[in-house]
């Protein structure tokens, strides 16, 4: 997904009215912005920020579920969970590549994550306390992610939109396996069903908060909508998620922990209670239950792997000195077959 | 938003930069979905050498049998046309290159 940023990267600080007009016309015509097109610096920066945060979220998002791989109840569940966590690593990689098309390097992005200069979704700063959390996370957190990501398949920046299409194809497995875990627990013993209810109780509100502050307080949503980076607002997406999820909870026979939740027949939507935004902001600002642990774990893995990366670079250098043409594995006839 | 975290203190904007000397080079990945089809660009990844790039491409881009063959090409080896030349290169209309340009009597039938 680098889409060749290699020559004439269009980094242009000037605001040439012709270029600006061309950019505006492209957005108005619902055409994608591609890496080497001229774009306003603010658009580029906003895009880098959002794609990087998204990538970091996928990568850090491996930790809450990775936590249960060794304790999965069956071999089948273990294999499924490993496949899901591996997908999340893949999602992170697609997205880092998309961010790099905008002129930032992978190393810089890693460093910004490790030093807290860029953020990731707050949802991954909550702990996964029981096996039922693997169900709740797949069902609710991946469910919320899908709601957001389906919208982003139509985002205005081409490489980001293409990464989203690939990701969305993989996400529905994530949500379904999570829901199936919940279903199995809910059809099990009383204790198992209680475990599922407890997981729902803990993950429900953070999942709603995951869509971000209400539109009225969300300072940068309007610009993102104007640039067609986002096609729907935080509140619209949150409502969509609630409407979709409440009936799914009913099928499980679980109770959503919101006394104010009710069906508004006239509007055709569920009305829900007030989100605890103080808690949300605490977690965003770094004071959630797992913020420090997540970054410490990520940084340690990066540092522990440093010698492997160095050795790989050395190995490549020596190998290319020994036989410079070793990497040319395609014969001309192979290439012609394309 | 989900992944679009509201701005908080301590956050800074990423600056355009070239990366560090130790960073693995970038490779473009092409995947053949099945015999008889072209290799198609799937994405890119960083790896120290071609063989590792191909192995990693397998894990990153073909986890669900999306391919039967992968190619990896150093991104630096790709020369791309300039977007500013697009009109000169691609937009010239030559309708007579298309079959619909020619009006023939109905009796001719399908041609
Ligand atoms: Fe994901
Ligand atoms: Fe997922």
XYZ file of C-alpha atoms and ligand atoms in Angstrom:
451
model
C 0.000 0.000 0.000
C 2.907 2.343 -0.304
C 1.710 3.144 -3.812
C 5.206 4.315 -4.626
C 6.043 7.361 -2.638
C 9.509 6.942 -4.014
C 9.773 9.704 -6.593
C 8.549 13.286 -6.504
C 6.596 13.016 -3.263
C 4.202 15.926 -3.510
C 5.089 17.830 -0.364
C 4.067 21.372 -1.045
C 3.689 24.021 1.631
C 2.294 26.633 -0.725
C -1.413 27.158 -1.167
C -1.581 27.681 -4.890
C -5.224 28.590 -5.592
C -5.251 26.372 -8.702
C -4.018 23.378 -6.763
C -6.477 24.060 -3.972
C -9.301 24.321 -6.514
C -8.265 21.037 -8.107
C -8.202 19.357 -4.686
C -11.640 20.760 -3.777
C -13.072 19.669 -7.119
C -11.709 16.177 -6.625
C -13.403 15.867 -3.233
C -16.637 17.361 -4.576
C -16.651 14.755 -7.351
C -16.137 12.016 -4.737
C -12.812 11.055 -6.231
C -10.014 9.699 -4.076
C -6.958 11.699 -3.148
C -3.855 9.681 -4.049
C -0.384 9.897 -2.482
C 1.282 12.000 -5.133
C -1.566 14.473 -5.586
C -1.199 17.926 -4.132
C -3.103 18.216 -0.861
C -3.361 20.940 1.784
C -0.775 20.465 4.534
C -3.538 20.360 7.115
C -5.246 17.515 5.259
C -1.956 15.612 5.125
C -1.337 16.116 8.843
C -4.885 15.147 9.780
C -4.637 12.033 7.644
C -1.251 11.017 9.094
C -2.598 11.493 12.600
C -5.741 9.459 12.020
C -4.108 6.589 10.110
C -1.275 6.381 12.654
C -3.716 6.282 15.570
C -5.666 3.609 13.774
C -2.509 1.559 13.125
C -1.344 1.929 16.741
C -4.798 0.800 17.921
C -4.587 -2.401 15.883
C -1.126 -3.143 17.253
C -1.880 -2.358 20.905
C -5.236 -4.082 20.423
C -3.410 -7.401 20.199
C -2.519 -7.244 23.882
C -5.907 -7.585 25.630
C -6.677 -10.694 23.557
C -3.131 -12.023 23.436
C -3.524 -12.167 27.204
C -5.888 -15.154 26.848
C -4.253 -17.223 24.116
C -2.469 -19.534 26.536
C -5.619 -19.915 28.629
C -8.205 -20.477 25.907
C -10.605 -23.222 27.048
C -10.156 -25.476 23.998
C -7.688 -25.996 21.200
C -10.304 -24.748 18.735
C -10.765 -21.485 20.626
C -7.022 -21.086 20.929
C -6.494 -21.476 17.180
C -9.302 -18.977 16.485
C -7.918 -16.439 18.944
C -4.414 -16.713 17.496
C -5.828 -16.171 13.992
C -7.716 -13.109 15.176
C -4.739 -11.577 16.946
C -2.604 -12.232 13.868
C -5.212 -10.431 11.751
C -4.945 -7.396 14.050
C -1.171 -7.359 13.492
C -1.877 -7.451 9.748
C -4.331 -4.558 10.079
C -1.655 -2.529 11.835
C 0.786 -3.252 9.014
C -1.633 -2.285 6.217
C -2.277 0.979 8.021
C 1.360 1.855 8.734
C 2.007 1.398 5.011
C -0.876 3.738 4.217
C 0.495 6.341 6.658
C 3.932 6.085 5.083
C 2.529 7.168 1.710
C 2.080 10.585 3.343
C 5.789 10.965 3.997
C 6.328 9.685 7.553
C 8.654 6.788 8.248
C 7.770 3.580 10.045
C 10.494 4.126 12.631
C 9.160 7.579 13.416
C 5.637 6.204 13.888
C 6.927 3.485 16.225
C 8.825 6.030 18.217
C 5.812 8.309 18.488
C 3.732 5.448 19.857
C 6.394 4.399 22.333
C 6.912 7.915 23.657
C 3.198 8.761 23.870
C 3.410 11.494 21.251
C 0.724 9.706 19.252
C -2.284 7.987 20.812
C -4.263 4.828 20.213
C -7.889 4.006 20.947
C -8.673 4.142 24.664
C -10.699 0.961 24.520
C -7.488 -1.075 24.669
C -6.567 0.414 28.030
C -9.174 -1.705 29.798
C -8.171 -5.110 31.176
C -9.503 -8.474 29.953
C -10.386 -10.162 33.239
C -12.125 -13.372 32.201
C -12.531 -15.649 29.195
C -15.928 -14.055 28.586
C -14.075 -10.852 27.763
C -12.846 -12.562 24.579
C -16.511 -12.863 23.654
C -17.413 -9.314 24.653
C -14.388 -7.778 22.931
C -15.061 -9.579 19.633
C -18.762 -8.826 19.737
C -18.674 -5.221 21.002
C -15.223 -3.770 20.352
C -14.811 -5.324 16.918
C -18.487 -4.541 16.320
C -17.873 -0.863 17.086
C -14.715 -0.967 14.973
C -16.656 -2.413 12.031
C -19.292 0.329 12.259
C -16.506 2.875 12.026
C -14.441 1.062 9.439
C -17.309 0.393 7.040
C -17.734 4.167 6.893
C -13.990 4.573 6.339
C -13.992 2.351 3.244
C -15.429 5.505 1.609
C -12.874 7.887 3.116
C -11.288 10.364 0.719
C -7.663 9.217 0.960
C -7.124 6.305 -1.443
C -4.546 4.195 0.434
C -6.553 4.487 3.665
C -9.788 3.488 1.914
C -8.099 0.466 0.308
C -6.655 -0.662 3.648
C -10.159 -0.377 5.120
C -11.686 -2.561 2.424
C -9.147 -5.283 3.139
C -9.676 -4.923 6.885
C -13.470 -4.968 6.707
C -13.366 -8.284 4.835
C -11.517 -9.763 7.812
C -13.447 -8.108 10.623
C -16.733 -9.927 10.362
C -15.022 -13.157 11.421
C -13.780 -11.280 14.498
C -17.208 -10.178 15.538
C -18.902 -13.473 14.810
C -16.378 -15.529 16.769
C -16.836 -13.155 19.724
C -20.594 -13.402 19.570
C -20.350 -17.175 19.348
C -18.265 -17.244 22.539
C -21.009 -15.218 24.257
C -23.687 -17.524 22.852
C -21.878 -20.621 24.127
C -21.481 -19.117 27.603
C -25.127 -18.001 27.657
C -26.269 -21.519 26.795
C -24.004 -22.963 29.479
C -24.233 -23.085 33.263
C -25.572 -20.274 35.438
C -22.000 -19.357 36.342
C -20.994 -19.179 32.694
C -23.936 -16.977 31.848
C -23.062 -14.714 34.779
C -19.552 -14.460 33.385
C -20.947 -13.306 30.039
C -23.185 -10.743 31.756
C -20.246 -9.434 33.770
C -18.193 -8.995 30.597
C -21.047 -7.120 28.904
C -21.416 -4.915 31.997
C -17.764 -3.900 31.830
C -17.416 -3.494 28.040
C -20.705 -1.830 27.122
C -19.952 1.769 28.113
C -16.339 1.838 26.952
C -17.564 0.500 23.575
C -20.030 3.393 23.249
C -17.355 5.890 24.306
C -15.088 4.425 21.635
C -16.981 6.450 19.022
C -15.620 9.620 20.581
C -17.055 12.765 22.178
C -20.545 13.943 21.219
C -20.713 15.921 17.965
C -21.390 19.143 19.865
C -18.021 18.873 21.617
C -15.985 17.235 18.915
C -13.829 20.022 17.568
C -12.276 18.349 14.560
C -15.231 16.311 13.292
C -16.650 19.094 11.104
C -13.392 19.525 9.188
C -13.007 15.769 8.768
C -16.518 15.527 7.381
C -15.871 18.454 5.012
C -12.772 16.692 3.721
C -14.759 13.461 3.441
C -12.270 11.743 5.710
C -15.254 10.836 7.857
C -18.586 10.359 6.190
C -20.651 10.114 9.380
C -20.329 11.803 12.767
C -19.483 10.196 16.118
C -23.092 10.373 17.311
C -24.486 8.936 14.083
C -22.120 5.979 14.232
C -22.780 5.417 17.936
C -26.527 5.338 17.294
C -26.058 2.867 14.468
C -24.031 0.612 16.760
C -26.600 0.727 19.572
C -29.475 -0.030 17.191
C -27.598 -3.012 15.833
C -26.378 -4.391 19.139
C -29.408 -4.223 21.453
C -31.342 -6.952 19.593
C -28.195 -9.111 19.592
C -28.049 -8.830 23.395
C -31.688 -9.898 23.561
C -30.919 -13.062 21.599
C -28.195 -13.851 24.129
C -30.643 -13.217 26.975
C -28.298 -10.641 28.493
C -29.185 -7.259 29.961
C -27.523 -4.119 28.688
C -26.353 -2.172 31.749
C -28.326 0.983 30.997
C -31.573 1.686 32.877
C -32.381 4.499 30.427
C -32.226 2.279 27.359
C -35.559 2.232 25.517
C -36.976 1.830 22.051
C -38.245 5.033 20.482
C -40.744 3.702 17.966
C -41.355 7.077 16.383
C -37.689 7.732 15.684
C -36.935 4.093 14.941
C -33.953 4.192 17.305
C -32.968 3.049 20.781
C -32.519 5.910 23.232
C -29.687 5.383 25.674
C -28.292 6.932 28.851
C -25.510 9.420 29.419
C -21.959 8.228 28.816
C -19.474 8.890 31.623
C -17.179 11.253 29.714
C -15.014 11.934 32.772
C -13.935 8.307 32.732
C -13.322 8.511 28.973
C -11.104 11.584 29.315
C -9.176 10.028 32.204
C -8.317 7.062 30.005
C -7.487 9.228 26.972
C -5.175 11.315 29.131
C -3.240 8.239 30.183
C -4.848 7.316 33.497
C -6.819 4.248 32.432
C -6.321 0.890 34.132
C -3.791 -0.389 31.560
C -2.260 2.624 29.727
C 1.192 2.238 31.254
C 1.232 -1.531 31.010
C 0.295 -1.509 27.299
C 3.080 0.893 26.315
C 5.642 -0.758 28.594
C 4.880 -4.135 27.027
C 5.062 -2.754 23.476
C 8.302 -0.891 24.107
C 9.903 -3.933 25.712
C 9.011 -6.124 22.718
C 10.508 -3.499 20.371
C 13.695 -3.169 22.425
C 14.074 -6.924 22.906
C 13.834 -7.375 19.140
C 16.472 -4.752 18.320
C 19.308 -7.274 18.028
C 17.264 -9.408 15.631
C 16.646 -6.435 13.349
C 20.301 -5.451 13.464
C 21.401 -9.008 12.717
C 19.002 -9.175 9.756
C 20.460 -5.994 8.276
C 24.008 -7.303 8.743
C 23.078 -10.631 7.193
C 21.628 -8.901 4.115
C 24.726 -6.756 3.753
C 27.067 -9.749 3.898
C 24.934 -11.868 1.614
C 24.799 -9.150 -1.045
C 28.576 -8.725 -0.850
C 29.092 -12.478 -1.257
C 26.793 -12.848 -4.281
C 25.323 -9.576 -5.513
C 22.731 -11.151 -7.823
C 21.281 -13.573 -5.302
C 18.038 -11.650 -4.994
C 17.178 -11.771 -8.678
C 14.935 -14.787 -8.388
C 12.729 -14.158 -11.423
C 13.991 -15.287 -14.795
C 13.031 -13.002 -17.716
C 10.475 -15.536 -18.905
C 8.810 -15.580 -15.478
C 8.496 -11.828 -15.514
C 7.178 -11.865 -19.051
C 4.433 -14.173 -17.908
C 2.880 -11.247 -16.075
C -14.166 7.661 15.107
C -13.183 4.570 17.078
C -9.549 5.062 16.279
C -9.601 8.829 16.013
C -8.634 9.847 19.519
C -9.512 13.429 20.491
C -6.493 15.725 20.887
C -4.866 15.666 24.334
C -1.850 17.210 25.958
C 1.495 15.616 25.123
C 0.458 14.743 21.597
C 2.524 16.177 18.752
C 2.225 16.172 14.973
C 4.378 13.783 12.996
C 6.825 15.504 10.704
C 7.705 14.196 7.280
C 11.021 12.334 7.547
C 13.139 9.739 5.860
C 13.440 7.181 8.620
C 16.553 5.933 10.333
C 19.520 4.222 8.755
C 18.623 0.904 10.381
C 15.109 0.857 9.005
C 14.364 -2.047 6.664
C 13.750 -1.058 3.050
C 10.221 -0.989 1.655
C 8.954 -3.645 -0.781
C 5.901 -3.660 -3.005
C 3.946 -6.908 -2.875
C 2.179 -8.459 -5.870
C -0.085 -11.468 -5.430
C -1.380 -13.902 -8.036
C -4.822 -14.949 -6.829
C -4.965 -18.075 -8.957
C -3.308 -19.744 -11.907
C -4.177 -17.921 -15.093
C -4.415 -14.499 -13.455
C -1.955 -11.605 -13.271
C 0.021 -10.774 -10.186
C -1.767 -7.734 -8.773
C -0.423 -5.114 -6.383
C -1.589 -5.997 -2.867
C 0.358 -3.579 -0.688
C 3.789 -3.055 0.739
C 5.930 -3.995 3.700
C 9.361 -3.493 5.235
C 11.897 -6.321 5.261
C 15.680 -6.615 5.313
C 15.928 -8.691 2.128
C 13.866 -10.116 -0.714
C 13.425 -13.582 0.744
C 12.202 -12.260 4.093
C 9.970 -9.800 2.254
C 8.357 -12.660 0.327
C 7.847 -14.745 3.467
C 6.335 -11.808 5.319
C 4.163 -10.981 2.308
C 2.721 -14.473 2.602
C 1.737 -13.779 6.244
C 0.552 -10.217 5.741
C -1.327 -10.486 2.439
C -2.408 -14.121 1.992
C -3.780 -15.321 5.325
C -6.966 -16.551 3.645
C -5.713 -18.235 0.502
C -5.727 -14.972 -1.421
C -2.849 -16.154 -3.532
C -0.848 -18.952 -5.085
C 2.253 -16.846 -5.793
C 3.830 -13.605 -4.552
C 6.356 -11.194 -5.998
C 8.197 -8.575 -4.010
C 9.876 -5.590 -5.664
C 11.974 -2.933 -3.936
C 9.750 0.176 -3.832
C 12.759 2.235 -4.860
C 12.851 0.325 -8.175
C 9.457 1.627 -9.239
C 9.417 4.721 -11.406
C 5.991 6.295 -11.581
C 4.479 8.716 -14.067
C 4.007 12.248 -12.840
C 0.414 13.098 -11.809
C 0.898 16.532 -13.386
C 1.376 14.852 -16.767
C -1.880 12.978 -16.502
C -3.770 14.990 -19.087
C -0.982 14.836 -21.630
C -0.450 11.143 -21.055
C -3.891 9.700 -20.563
C -6.706 12.077 -21.394
C -6.527 12.349 -25.165
C -9.886 11.281 -26.575
C -9.691 8.990 -29.581
C -13.244 7.694 -29.914
C -12.406 6.028 -33.238
C -10.381 3.500 -31.251
C -13.641 2.126 -29.915
C -16.031 -0.166 -31.841
C -19.051 1.984 -30.924
C -17.625 4.829 -33.070
C -18.709 3.015 -36.258
C -22.332 3.033 -37.296
C -23.258 0.050 -39.409
C -26.626 -1.011 -40.836
C -28.673 -3.349 -38.633
C -28.587 -6.077 -41.306
C -24.905 -6.573 -40.563
C -25.870 -8.019 -37.207
C -23.326 -8.588 -34.496
C -19.805 -7.572 -35.464
Fe -8.568 -4.848 13.312
Fe -10.710 -6.993 14.622
